[in-house]
PDB file of C-alpha atoms in Angstrom:
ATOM      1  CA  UNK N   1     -27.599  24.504  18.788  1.00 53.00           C
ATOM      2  CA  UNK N   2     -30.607  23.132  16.666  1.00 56.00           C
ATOM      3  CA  UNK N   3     -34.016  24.746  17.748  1.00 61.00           C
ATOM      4  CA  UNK N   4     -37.246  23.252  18.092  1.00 72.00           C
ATOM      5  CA  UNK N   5     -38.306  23.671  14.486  1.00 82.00           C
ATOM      6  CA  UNK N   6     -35.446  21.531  13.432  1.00 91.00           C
ATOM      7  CA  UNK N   7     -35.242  17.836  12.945  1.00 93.00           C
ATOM      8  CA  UNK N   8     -32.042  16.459  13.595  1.00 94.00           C
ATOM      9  CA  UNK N   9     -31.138  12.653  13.087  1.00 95.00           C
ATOM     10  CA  UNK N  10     -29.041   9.867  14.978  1.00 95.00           C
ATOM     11  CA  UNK N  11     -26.853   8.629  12.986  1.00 95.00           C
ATOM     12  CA  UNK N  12     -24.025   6.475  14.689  1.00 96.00           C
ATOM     13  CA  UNK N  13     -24.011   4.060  17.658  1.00 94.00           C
ATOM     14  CA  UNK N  14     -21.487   6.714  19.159  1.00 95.00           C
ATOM     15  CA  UNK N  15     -24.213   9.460  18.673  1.00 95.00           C
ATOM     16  CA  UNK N  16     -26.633   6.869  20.192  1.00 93.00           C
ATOM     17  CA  UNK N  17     -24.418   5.937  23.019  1.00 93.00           C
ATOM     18  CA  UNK N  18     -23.845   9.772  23.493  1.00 94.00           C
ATOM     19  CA  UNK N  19     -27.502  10.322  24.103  1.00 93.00           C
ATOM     20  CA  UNK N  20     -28.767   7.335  26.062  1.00 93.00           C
ATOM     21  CA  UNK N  21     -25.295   5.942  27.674  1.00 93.00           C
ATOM     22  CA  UNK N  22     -24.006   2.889  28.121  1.00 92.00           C
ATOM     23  CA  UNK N  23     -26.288  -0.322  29.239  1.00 86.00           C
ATOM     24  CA  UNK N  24     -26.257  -1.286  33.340  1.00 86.00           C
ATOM     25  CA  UNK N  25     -24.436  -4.709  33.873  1.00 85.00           C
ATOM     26  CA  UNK N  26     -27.972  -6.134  35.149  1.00 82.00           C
ATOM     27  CA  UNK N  27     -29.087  -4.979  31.576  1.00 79.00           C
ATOM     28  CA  UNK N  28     -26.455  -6.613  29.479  1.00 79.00           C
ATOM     29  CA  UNK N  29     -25.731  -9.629  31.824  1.00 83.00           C
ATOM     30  CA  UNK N  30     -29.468 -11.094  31.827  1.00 87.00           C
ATOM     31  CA  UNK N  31     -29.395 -12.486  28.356  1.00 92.00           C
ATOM     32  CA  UNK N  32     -30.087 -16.330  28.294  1.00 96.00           C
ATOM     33  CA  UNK N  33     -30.062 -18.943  25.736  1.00 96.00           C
ATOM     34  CA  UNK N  34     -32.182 -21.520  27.097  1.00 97.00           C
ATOM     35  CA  UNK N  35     -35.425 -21.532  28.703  1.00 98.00           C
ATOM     36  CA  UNK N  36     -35.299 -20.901  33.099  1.00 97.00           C
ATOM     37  CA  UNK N  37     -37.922 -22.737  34.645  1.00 98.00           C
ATOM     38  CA  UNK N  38     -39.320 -18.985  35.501  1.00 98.00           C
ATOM     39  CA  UNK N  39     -39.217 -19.106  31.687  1.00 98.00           C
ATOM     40  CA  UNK N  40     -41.580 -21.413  31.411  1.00 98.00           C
ATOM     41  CA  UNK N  41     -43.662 -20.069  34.094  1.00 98.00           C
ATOM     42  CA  UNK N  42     -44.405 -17.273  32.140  1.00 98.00           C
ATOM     43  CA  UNK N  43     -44.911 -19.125  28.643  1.00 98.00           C
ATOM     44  CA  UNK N  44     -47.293 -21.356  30.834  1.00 98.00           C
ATOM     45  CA  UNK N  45     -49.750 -18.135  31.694  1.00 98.00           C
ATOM     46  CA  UNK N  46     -49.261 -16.268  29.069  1.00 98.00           C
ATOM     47  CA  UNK N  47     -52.341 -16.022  26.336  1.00 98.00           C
ATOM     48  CA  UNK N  48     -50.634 -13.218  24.018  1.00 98.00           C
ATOM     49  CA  UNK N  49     -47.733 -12.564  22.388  1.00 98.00           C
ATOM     50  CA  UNK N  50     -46.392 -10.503  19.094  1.00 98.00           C
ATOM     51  CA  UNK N  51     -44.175 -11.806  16.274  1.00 98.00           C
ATOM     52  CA  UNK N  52     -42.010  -9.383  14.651  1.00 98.00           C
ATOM     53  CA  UNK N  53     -41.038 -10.906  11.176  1.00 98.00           C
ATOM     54  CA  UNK N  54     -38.938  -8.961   8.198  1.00 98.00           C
ATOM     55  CA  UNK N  55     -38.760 -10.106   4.808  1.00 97.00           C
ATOM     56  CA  UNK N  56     -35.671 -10.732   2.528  1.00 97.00           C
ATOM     57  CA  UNK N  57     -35.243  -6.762   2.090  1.00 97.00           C
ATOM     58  CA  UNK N  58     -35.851  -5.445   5.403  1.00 96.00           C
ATOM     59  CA  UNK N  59     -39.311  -4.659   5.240  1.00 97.00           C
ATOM     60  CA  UNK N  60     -40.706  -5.433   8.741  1.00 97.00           C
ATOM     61  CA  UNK N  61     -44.256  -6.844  10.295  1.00 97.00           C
ATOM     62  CA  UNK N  62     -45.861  -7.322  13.777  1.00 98.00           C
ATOM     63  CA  UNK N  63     -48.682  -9.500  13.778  1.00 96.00           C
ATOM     64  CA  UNK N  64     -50.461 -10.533  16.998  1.00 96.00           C
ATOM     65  CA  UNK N  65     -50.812 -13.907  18.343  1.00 97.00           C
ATOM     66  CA  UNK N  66     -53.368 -14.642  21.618  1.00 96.00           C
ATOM     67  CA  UNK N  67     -55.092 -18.241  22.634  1.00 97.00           C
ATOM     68  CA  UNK N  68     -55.697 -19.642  26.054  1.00 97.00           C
ATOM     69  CA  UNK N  69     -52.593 -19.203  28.323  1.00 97.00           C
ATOM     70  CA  UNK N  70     -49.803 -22.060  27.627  1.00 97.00           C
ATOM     71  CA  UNK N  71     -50.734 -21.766  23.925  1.00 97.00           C
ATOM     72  CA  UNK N  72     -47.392 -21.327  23.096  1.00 98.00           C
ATOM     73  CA  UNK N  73     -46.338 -25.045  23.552  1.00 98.00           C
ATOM     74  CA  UNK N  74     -42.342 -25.525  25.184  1.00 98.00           C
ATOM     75  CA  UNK N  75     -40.693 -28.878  23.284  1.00 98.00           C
ATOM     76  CA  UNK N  76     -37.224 -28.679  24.924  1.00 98.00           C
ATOM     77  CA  UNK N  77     -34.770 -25.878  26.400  1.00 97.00           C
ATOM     78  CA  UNK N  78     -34.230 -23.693  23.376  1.00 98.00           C
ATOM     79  CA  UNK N  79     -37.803 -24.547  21.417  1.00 98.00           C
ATOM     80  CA  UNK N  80     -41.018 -23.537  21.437  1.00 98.00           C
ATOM     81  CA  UNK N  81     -43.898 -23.716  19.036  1.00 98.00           C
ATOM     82  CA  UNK N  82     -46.848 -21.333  18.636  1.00 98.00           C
ATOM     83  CA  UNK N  83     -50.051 -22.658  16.456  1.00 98.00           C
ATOM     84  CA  UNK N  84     -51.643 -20.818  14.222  1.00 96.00           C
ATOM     85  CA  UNK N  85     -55.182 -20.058  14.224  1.00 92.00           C
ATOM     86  CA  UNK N  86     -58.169 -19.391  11.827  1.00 87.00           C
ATOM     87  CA  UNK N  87     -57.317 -15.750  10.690  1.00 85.00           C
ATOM     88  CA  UNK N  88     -57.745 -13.140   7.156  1.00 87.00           C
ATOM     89  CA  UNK N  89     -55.268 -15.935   5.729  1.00 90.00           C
ATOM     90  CA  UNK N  90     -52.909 -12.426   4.583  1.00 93.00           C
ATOM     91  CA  UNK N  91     -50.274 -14.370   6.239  1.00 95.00           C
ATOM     92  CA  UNK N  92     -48.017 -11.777   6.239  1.00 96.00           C
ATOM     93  CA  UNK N  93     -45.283 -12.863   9.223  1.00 97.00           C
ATOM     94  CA  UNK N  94     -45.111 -16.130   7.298  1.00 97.00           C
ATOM     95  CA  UNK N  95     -43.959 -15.176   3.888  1.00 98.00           C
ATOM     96  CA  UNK N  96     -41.584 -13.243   5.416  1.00 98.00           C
ATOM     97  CA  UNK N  97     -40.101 -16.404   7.730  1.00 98.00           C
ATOM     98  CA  UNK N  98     -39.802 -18.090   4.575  1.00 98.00           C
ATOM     99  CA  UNK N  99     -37.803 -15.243   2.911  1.00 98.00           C
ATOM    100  CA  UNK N 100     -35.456 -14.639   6.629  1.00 98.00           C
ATOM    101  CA  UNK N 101     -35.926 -16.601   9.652  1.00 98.00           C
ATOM    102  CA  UNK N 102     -35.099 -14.401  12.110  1.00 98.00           C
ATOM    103  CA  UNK N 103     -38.134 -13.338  14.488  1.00 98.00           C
ATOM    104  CA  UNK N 104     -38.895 -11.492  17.680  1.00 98.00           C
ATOM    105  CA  UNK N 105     -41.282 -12.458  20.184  1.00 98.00           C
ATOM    106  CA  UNK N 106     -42.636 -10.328  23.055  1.00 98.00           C
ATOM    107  CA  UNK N 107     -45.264 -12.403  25.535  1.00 98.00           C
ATOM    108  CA  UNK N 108     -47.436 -10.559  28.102  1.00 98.00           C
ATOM    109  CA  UNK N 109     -49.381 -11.512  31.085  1.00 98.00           C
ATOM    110  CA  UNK N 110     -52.184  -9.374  31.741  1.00 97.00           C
ATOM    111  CA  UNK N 111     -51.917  -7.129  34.710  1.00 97.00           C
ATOM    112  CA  UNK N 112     -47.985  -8.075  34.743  1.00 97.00           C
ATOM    113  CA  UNK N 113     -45.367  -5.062  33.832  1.00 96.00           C
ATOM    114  CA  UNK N 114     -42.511  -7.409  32.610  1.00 97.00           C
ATOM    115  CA  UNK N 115     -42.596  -9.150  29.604  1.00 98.00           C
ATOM    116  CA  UNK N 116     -40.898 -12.311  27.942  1.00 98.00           C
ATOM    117  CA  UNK N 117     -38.479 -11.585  24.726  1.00 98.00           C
ATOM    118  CA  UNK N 118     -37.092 -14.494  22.423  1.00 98.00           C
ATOM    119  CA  UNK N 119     -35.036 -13.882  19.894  1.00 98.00           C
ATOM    120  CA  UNK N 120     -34.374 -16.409  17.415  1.00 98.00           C
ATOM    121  CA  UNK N 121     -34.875 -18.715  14.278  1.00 98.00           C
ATOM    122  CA  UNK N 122     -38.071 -19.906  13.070  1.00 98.00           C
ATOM    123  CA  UNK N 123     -39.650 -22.388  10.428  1.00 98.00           C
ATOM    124  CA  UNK N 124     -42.829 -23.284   9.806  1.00 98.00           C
ATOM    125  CA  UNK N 125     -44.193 -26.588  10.253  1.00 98.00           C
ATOM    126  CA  UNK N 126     -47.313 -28.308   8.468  1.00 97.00           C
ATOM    127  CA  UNK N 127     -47.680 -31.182  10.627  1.00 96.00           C
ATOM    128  CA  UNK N 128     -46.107 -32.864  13.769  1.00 97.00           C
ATOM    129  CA  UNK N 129     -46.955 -35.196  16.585  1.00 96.00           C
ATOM    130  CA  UNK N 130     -47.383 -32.333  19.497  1.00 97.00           C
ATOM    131  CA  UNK N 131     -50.452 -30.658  17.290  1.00 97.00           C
ATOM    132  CA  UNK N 132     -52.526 -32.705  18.985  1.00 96.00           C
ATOM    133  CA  UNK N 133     -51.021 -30.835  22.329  1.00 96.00           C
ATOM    134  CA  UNK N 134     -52.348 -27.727  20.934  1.00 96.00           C
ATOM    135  CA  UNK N 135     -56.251 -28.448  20.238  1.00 96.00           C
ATOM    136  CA  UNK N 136     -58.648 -25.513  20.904  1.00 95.00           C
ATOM    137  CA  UNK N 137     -62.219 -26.415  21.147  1.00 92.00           C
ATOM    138  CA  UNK N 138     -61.779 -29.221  19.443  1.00 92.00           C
ATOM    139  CA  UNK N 139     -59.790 -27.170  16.291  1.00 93.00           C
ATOM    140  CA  UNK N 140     -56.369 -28.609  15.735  1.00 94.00           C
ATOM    141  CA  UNK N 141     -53.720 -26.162  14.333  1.00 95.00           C
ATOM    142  CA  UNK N 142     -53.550 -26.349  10.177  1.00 91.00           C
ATOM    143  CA  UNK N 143     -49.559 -25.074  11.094  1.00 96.00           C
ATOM    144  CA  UNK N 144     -47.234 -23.497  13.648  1.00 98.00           C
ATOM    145  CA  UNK N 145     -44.275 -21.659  14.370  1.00 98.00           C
ATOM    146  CA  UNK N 146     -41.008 -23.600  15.576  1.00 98.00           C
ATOM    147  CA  UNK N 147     -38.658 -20.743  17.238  1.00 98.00           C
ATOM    148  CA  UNK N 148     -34.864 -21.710  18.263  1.00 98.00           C
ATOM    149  CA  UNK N 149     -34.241 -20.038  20.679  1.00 98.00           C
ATOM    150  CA  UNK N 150     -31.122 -17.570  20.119  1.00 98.00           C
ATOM    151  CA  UNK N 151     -31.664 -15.025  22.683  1.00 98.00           C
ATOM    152  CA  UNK N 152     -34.722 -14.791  25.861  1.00 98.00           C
ATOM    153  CA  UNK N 153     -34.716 -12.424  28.611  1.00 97.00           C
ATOM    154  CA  UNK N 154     -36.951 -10.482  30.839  1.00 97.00           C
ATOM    155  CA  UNK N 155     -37.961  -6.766  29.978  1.00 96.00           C
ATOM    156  CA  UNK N 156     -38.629  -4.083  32.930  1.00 95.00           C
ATOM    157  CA  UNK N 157     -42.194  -2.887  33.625  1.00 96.00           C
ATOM    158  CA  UNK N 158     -41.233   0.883  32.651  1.00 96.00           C
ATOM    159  CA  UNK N 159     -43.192   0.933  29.871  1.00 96.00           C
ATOM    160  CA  UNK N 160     -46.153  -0.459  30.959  1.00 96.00           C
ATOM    161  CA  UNK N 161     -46.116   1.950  33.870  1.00 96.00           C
ATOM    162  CA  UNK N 162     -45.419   4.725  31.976  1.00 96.00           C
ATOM    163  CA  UNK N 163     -48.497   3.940  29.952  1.00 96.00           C
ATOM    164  CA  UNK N 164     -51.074   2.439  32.759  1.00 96.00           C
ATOM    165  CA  UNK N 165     -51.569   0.074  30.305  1.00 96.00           C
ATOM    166  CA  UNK N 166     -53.253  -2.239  32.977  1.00 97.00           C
ATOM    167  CA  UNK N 167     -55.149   0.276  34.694  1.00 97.00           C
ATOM    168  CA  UNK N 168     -58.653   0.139  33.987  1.00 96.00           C
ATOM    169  CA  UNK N 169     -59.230   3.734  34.986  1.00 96.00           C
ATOM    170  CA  UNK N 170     -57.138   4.900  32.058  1.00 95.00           C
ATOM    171  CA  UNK N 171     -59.115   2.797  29.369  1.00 95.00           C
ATOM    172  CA  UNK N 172     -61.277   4.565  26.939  1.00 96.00           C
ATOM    173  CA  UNK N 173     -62.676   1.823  24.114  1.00 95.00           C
ATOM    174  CA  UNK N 174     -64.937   4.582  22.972  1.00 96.00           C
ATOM    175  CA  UNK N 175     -62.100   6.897  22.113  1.00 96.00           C
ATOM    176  CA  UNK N 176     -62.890   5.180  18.524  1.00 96.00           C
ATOM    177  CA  UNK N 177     -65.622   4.106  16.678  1.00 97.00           C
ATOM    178  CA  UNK N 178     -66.641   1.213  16.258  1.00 96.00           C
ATOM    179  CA  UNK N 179     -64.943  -1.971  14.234  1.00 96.00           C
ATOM    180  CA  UNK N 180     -67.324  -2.138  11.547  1.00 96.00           C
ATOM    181  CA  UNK N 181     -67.799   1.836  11.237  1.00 97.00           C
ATOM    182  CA  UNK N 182     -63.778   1.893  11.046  1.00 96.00           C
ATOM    183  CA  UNK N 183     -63.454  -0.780   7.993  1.00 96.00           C
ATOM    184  CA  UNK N 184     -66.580   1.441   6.088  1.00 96.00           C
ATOM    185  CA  UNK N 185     -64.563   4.763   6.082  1.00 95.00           C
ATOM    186  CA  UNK N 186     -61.200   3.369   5.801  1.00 95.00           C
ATOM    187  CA  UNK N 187     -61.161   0.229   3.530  1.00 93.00           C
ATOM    188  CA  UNK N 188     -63.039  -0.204   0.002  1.00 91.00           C
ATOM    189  CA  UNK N 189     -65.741  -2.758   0.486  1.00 92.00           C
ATOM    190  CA  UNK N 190     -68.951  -4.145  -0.693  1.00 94.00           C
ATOM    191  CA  UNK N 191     -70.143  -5.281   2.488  1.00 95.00           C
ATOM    192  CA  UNK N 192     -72.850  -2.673   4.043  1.00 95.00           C
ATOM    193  CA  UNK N 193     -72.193  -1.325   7.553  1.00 96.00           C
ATOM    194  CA  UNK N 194     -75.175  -3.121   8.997  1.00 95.00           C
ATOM    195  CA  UNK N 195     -73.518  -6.288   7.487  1.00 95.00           C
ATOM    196  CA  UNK N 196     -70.354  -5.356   8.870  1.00 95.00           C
ATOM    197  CA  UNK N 197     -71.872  -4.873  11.922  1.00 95.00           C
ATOM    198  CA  UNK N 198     -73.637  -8.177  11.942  1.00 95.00           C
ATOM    199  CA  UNK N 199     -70.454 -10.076  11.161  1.00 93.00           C
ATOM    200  CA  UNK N 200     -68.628  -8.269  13.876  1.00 94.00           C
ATOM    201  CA  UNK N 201     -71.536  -8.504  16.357  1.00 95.00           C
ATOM    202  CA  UNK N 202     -72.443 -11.470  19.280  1.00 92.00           C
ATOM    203  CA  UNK N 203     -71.413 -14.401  16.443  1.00 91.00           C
ATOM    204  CA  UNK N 204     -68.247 -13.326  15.468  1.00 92.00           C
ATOM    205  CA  UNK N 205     -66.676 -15.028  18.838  1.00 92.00           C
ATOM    206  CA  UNK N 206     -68.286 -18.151  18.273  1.00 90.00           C
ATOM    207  CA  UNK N 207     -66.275 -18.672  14.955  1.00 89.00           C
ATOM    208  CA  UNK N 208     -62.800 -17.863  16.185  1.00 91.00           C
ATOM    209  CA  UNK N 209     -61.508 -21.437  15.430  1.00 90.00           C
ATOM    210  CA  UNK N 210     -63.261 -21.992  12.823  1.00 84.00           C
ATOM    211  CA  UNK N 211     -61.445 -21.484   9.065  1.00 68.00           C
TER     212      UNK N 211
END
């Protein structure tokens, strides 16, 4: 029997299935392939999502996505599009679309426990008539993110509960420093803190659509 000091690996979907068990019907069963109306619902109010990406050899990113709610824009049953926004232009997700299409999307609804996966295929796109469905202040998207739908279904509130993630009690912004103080001691740059600081202060929400 392998103490606590020891580290000792899964290594098989039998050892996995061993450990956790077998998946409830309900579990397995509510996998869709096109959008419910409830779908929609949810796509309609939700203002954030994350888009897990890998590229050509595996190597994997999350990058965050978050507009008014509905900014993810439904074009039929098993499509949606998500624009793209002014941002540090690494563009990291995107390369890696154009190396392997596959993608995961998780949306959230603040103060909601479930959330919203799709699975499926993306492709970027540079221009197309329902951009002008997805203006922002008056900013028009310079591209977005066409997902085919392969897979969408609900996800429990477990984890959410588990965490208190929408508890306000339980949040602590101060457990960190500050933005700017956090780029100074972790990144190499030639900006000053105080000009961090300005660039992160009152103005910096004013220039979110802005390139």
């Amino acid at each position: 029997m392998a103490t606590s000091t020891e580290q000792v690996d899964v290594t098989s979907a039998t050892e996995l299935r061993e450990l956790l068990g077998e998946p409830k019907a309900q579990a397995v069963t509510k996998e869709r392939v096109r959008l419910h109306e409830i779908d929609r619902q949810f796509l309609a109010a939700s203002p954030f999502c994350l888009v897990a990406t890998a590229d050509a050899d595996g190597n994997c990113d999350v990058s965050p996505k978050g507009d008014p709610p509905g900014f993810t824009l439904v074009l039929d049953d098993t499509t949606i599009a998500i624009p793209e926004r002014p941002g540090n232009r690494r563009a990291d997700g995107y390369l890696n679309i154009l190396a392997n299409p596959h993608v995961g999307l998780v949306y959230l609804i603040p103060g909601r426990g479930e959330t919203l996966r799709i699975n499926g295929r993306a492709r970027l796109v540079r221009e197309a008539p329902f951009f002008d469905q997805m203006i922002v202040k008056g900013h028009r998207p310079v591209l977005a993110l066409v997902v085919e739908i392969e897979q969408i279904f609900f996800h429990c509130a477990k984890a959410f509960m588990r965490s208190g993630l929408w508890r306000p009690e339980t949040w602590d912004p101060e457990v960190l420093p500050p933005h700017p103080q956090i780029i100074k001691r972790i990144q190499q740059t030639e900006e000053t803190l105080e000009e961090l600081e300005r660039y992160y202060g009152p103005q910096y929400a004013t220039r979110l659509y802005q390139g």
